[in-house]
XYZ file of C-alpha atoms in Angstrom:
208
model
C -4.289 -36.900 121.051
C -7.450 -37.680 119.009
C -5.950 -40.981 117.864
C -5.567 -42.203 121.447
C -9.329 -41.888 122.088
C -10.547 -43.088 118.699
C -12.707 -46.205 118.661
C -11.152 -49.438 117.555
C -12.657 -50.978 114.434
C -15.160 -53.699 115.173
C -13.629 -57.139 114.772
C -15.214 -59.397 112.185
C -14.245 -62.473 114.187
C -17.366 -64.016 115.702
C -17.735 -66.227 118.732
C -18.237 -69.164 116.442
C -14.951 -68.413 114.709
C -13.201 -68.398 118.078
C -14.827 -71.693 119.003
C -13.664 -73.316 115.756
C -10.174 -71.969 116.317
C -9.980 -73.385 119.827
C -11.275 -76.786 118.662
C -8.688 -76.909 115.881
C -5.918 -75.978 118.333
C -7.106 -78.799 120.646
C -7.140 -81.199 117.733
C -3.546 -80.284 116.875
C -2.494 -80.886 120.503
C -4.130 -84.298 120.498
C -2.358 -85.228 117.298
C 0.929 -84.243 118.811
C 0.083 -86.294 121.934
C -0.737 -89.278 119.707
C 2.620 -88.951 118.021
C 4.329 -88.869 121.354
C 2.492 -92.050 122.510
C 3.342 -93.875 119.309
C 7.063 -93.108 119.831
C 6.843 -94.195 123.453
C 5.069 -97.478 122.448
C 7.886 -98.336 120.127
C 10.412 -97.616 122.822
C 8.508 -99.763 125.359
C 8.352 -102.629 122.892
C 12.111 -102.521 122.361
C 12.756 -102.189 126.117
C 10.576 -105.203 126.887
C 12.413 -107.185 124.237
C 15.795 -106.304 125.760
C 14.600 -107.199 129.304
C 13.447 -110.576 128.136
C 16.761 -111.146 126.486
C 18.524 -110.383 129.736
C 16.207 -112.692 131.710
C 14.255 -109.970 133.488
C 10.788 -111.297 132.647
C 8.842 -109.518 135.377
C 10.334 -106.169 134.437
C 9.447 -106.833 130.786
C 5.881 -107.645 131.825
C 5.585 -104.349 133.667
C 6.763 -102.466 130.632
C 4.228 -104.286 128.465
C 1.436 -103.395 130.894
C 2.473 -99.747 130.610
C 2.467 -100.082 126.844
C -1.012 -101.571 126.874
C -2.314 -98.680 128.967
C -0.853 -96.147 126.577
C -2.442 -97.968 123.654
C -5.826 -97.516 125.337
C -5.062 -93.816 125.677
C -4.222 -93.706 122.000
C -7.634 -95.169 121.159
C -9.348 -92.618 123.353
C -7.492 -89.790 121.571
C -8.725 -91.188 118.244
C -12.315 -90.975 119.524
C -11.735 -87.415 120.823
C -10.312 -86.365 117.484
C -13.384 -87.668 115.735
C -15.617 -85.712 118.096
C -13.599 -82.533 117.562
C -13.709 -82.891 113.782
C -17.445 -83.459 113.919
C -17.928 -80.417 116.151
C -15.850 -78.245 113.788
C -17.878 -79.417 110.805
C -21.165 -78.734 112.610
C -20.164 -75.227 113.565
C -18.866 -74.357 110.086
C -22.072 -75.759 108.488
C -24.184 -73.783 110.974
C -22.317 -70.634 109.911
C -23.089 -71.376 106.282
C -26.719 -71.892 107.153
C -26.820 -68.537 108.964
C -25.322 -66.861 105.963
C -27.918 -68.448 103.712
C -30.747 -67.387 106.007
C -29.327 -63.823 106.140
C -29.129 -63.775 102.387
C -32.749 -64.927 102.101
C -33.753 -62.303 104.625
C -32.006 -59.532 102.675
C -33.569 -60.790 99.477
C -37.076 -60.738 100.969
C -36.524 -57.217 102.308
C -35.392 -55.982 98.876
C -38.390 -57.735 97.241
C -40.835 -56.142 99.660
C -39.384 -52.694 98.924
C -39.878 -53.330 95.185
C -43.455 -54.412 95.855
C -44.109 -51.202 97.721
C -42.733 -49.184 94.811
C -45.030 -50.960 92.388
C -48.334 -52.210 93.914
C -50.793 -54.566 92.265
C -53.130 -51.652 91.582
C -50.342 -49.787 89.745
C -49.453 -52.875 87.692
C -53.154 -53.334 86.702
C -53.498 -49.702 85.735
C -50.367 -49.893 83.549
C -51.693 -52.986 81.820
C -55.094 -51.354 81.336
C -53.568 -48.149 79.883
C -51.380 -50.213 77.528
C -54.407 -52.246 76.307
C -56.354 -49.033 75.713
C -53.491 -47.577 73.663
C -53.380 -50.766 71.618
C -57.134 -50.709 70.974
C -57.017 -47.032 69.971
C -54.250 -47.703 67.469
C -56.236 -50.576 66.001
C -59.253 -48.322 65.571
C -57.159 -45.799 63.691
C -55.715 -48.554 61.436
C -59.246 -49.768 60.626
C -60.403 -46.263 59.760
C -57.467 -45.674 57.478
C -57.817 -49.069 55.835
C -61.594 -49.237 55.169
C -62.979 -45.707 55.653
C -62.123 -44.232 52.178
C -64.489 -44.302 49.201
C -63.560 -45.172 45.618
C -63.570 -41.471 44.788
C -61.152 -40.791 47.659
C -58.880 -43.542 46.432
C -58.866 -41.989 42.901
C -57.956 -38.624 44.309
C -55.163 -40.179 46.314
C -53.762 -41.813 43.210
C -53.958 -38.593 41.197
C -52.202 -36.680 43.923
C -49.537 -39.412 44.005
C -49.085 -39.141 40.228
C -48.781 -35.379 40.484
C -46.148 -35.663 43.171
C -44.190 -38.081 40.967
C -44.323 -35.688 38.014
C -43.236 -32.773 40.205
C -40.273 -34.710 41.423
C -39.052 -35.531 37.838
C -36.614 -33.049 36.108
C -38.224 -30.703 33.583
C -37.462 -31.068 29.790
C -35.490 -28.192 28.127
C -37.838 -25.417 26.853
C -35.585 -23.987 24.087
C -36.779 -24.959 20.562
C -34.445 -25.635 17.724
C -34.399 -23.054 14.893
C -36.624 -23.903 11.927
C -34.972 -24.690 8.565
C -35.892 -22.272 5.793
C -36.960 -23.782 2.509
C -34.774 -23.083 -0.521
C -36.737 -21.766 -3.494
C -35.082 -22.791 -6.864
C -36.024 -21.125 -10.134
C -38.574 -22.971 -12.171
C -37.461 -24.643 -15.380
C -38.775 -22.743 -18.414
C -41.432 -24.585 -20.381
C -42.966 -24.378 -23.852
C -41.624 -22.341 -26.817
C -39.633 -20.003 -24.617
C -37.571 -22.968 -23.531
C -37.050 -24.258 -27.121
C -35.892 -20.783 -28.345
C -33.459 -20.495 -25.482
C -31.972 -23.876 -26.359
C -31.594 -22.980 -30.022
C -29.933 -19.655 -29.203
C -27.349 -21.413 -27.001
C -26.594 -23.929 -29.753
C -26.086 -21.152 -32.314
C -23.743 -19.256 -30.000
C -21.700 -22.458 -29.564
C -21.290 -22.975 -33.350
C -20.221 -19.392 -33.941
C -17.654 -19.596 -31.254
C -16.097 -22.749 -32.813
């Protein structure tokens, strides 16, 4: 039962659309009427020709007068068709203009809403805060760049060198064992050496 009382969806067809449709329908009817007249004109021309051939001149003249009248109607329909086409074009162009105006109106409303969200004062404050932040950063850069003495620079370099050394791998601490010196007996000198030589020579002779 609820479906019986539900509201019908609103039609998107405007009064202008209906007017254009009616004009186009009228245009089609006029074209059909023109086609009918053209066919009739051709028939009247053939009929008049046949009447003249049969000697009925007055009858042929009457048919030609009728034909002439229909030709004037054909010219009028041409003029009416031109007016209808012009009217259709004007209505369609007016609809386009309305759509353009509505689009501009919607655009202006959206732009005004954006302006309300961000006023001129807000924009100026944002720009001012941004400039202050830039100036503050520049002051810090200037302090870091030119505020250190020569002694400060030396300490910075020393600290940098120390960090580099700390980051390098340490050398092995184990020492290699020391080589002990070999002590050879001293060669005998003097008479003791000569006697020892002679004794060894004597022992060699006896053994032979």
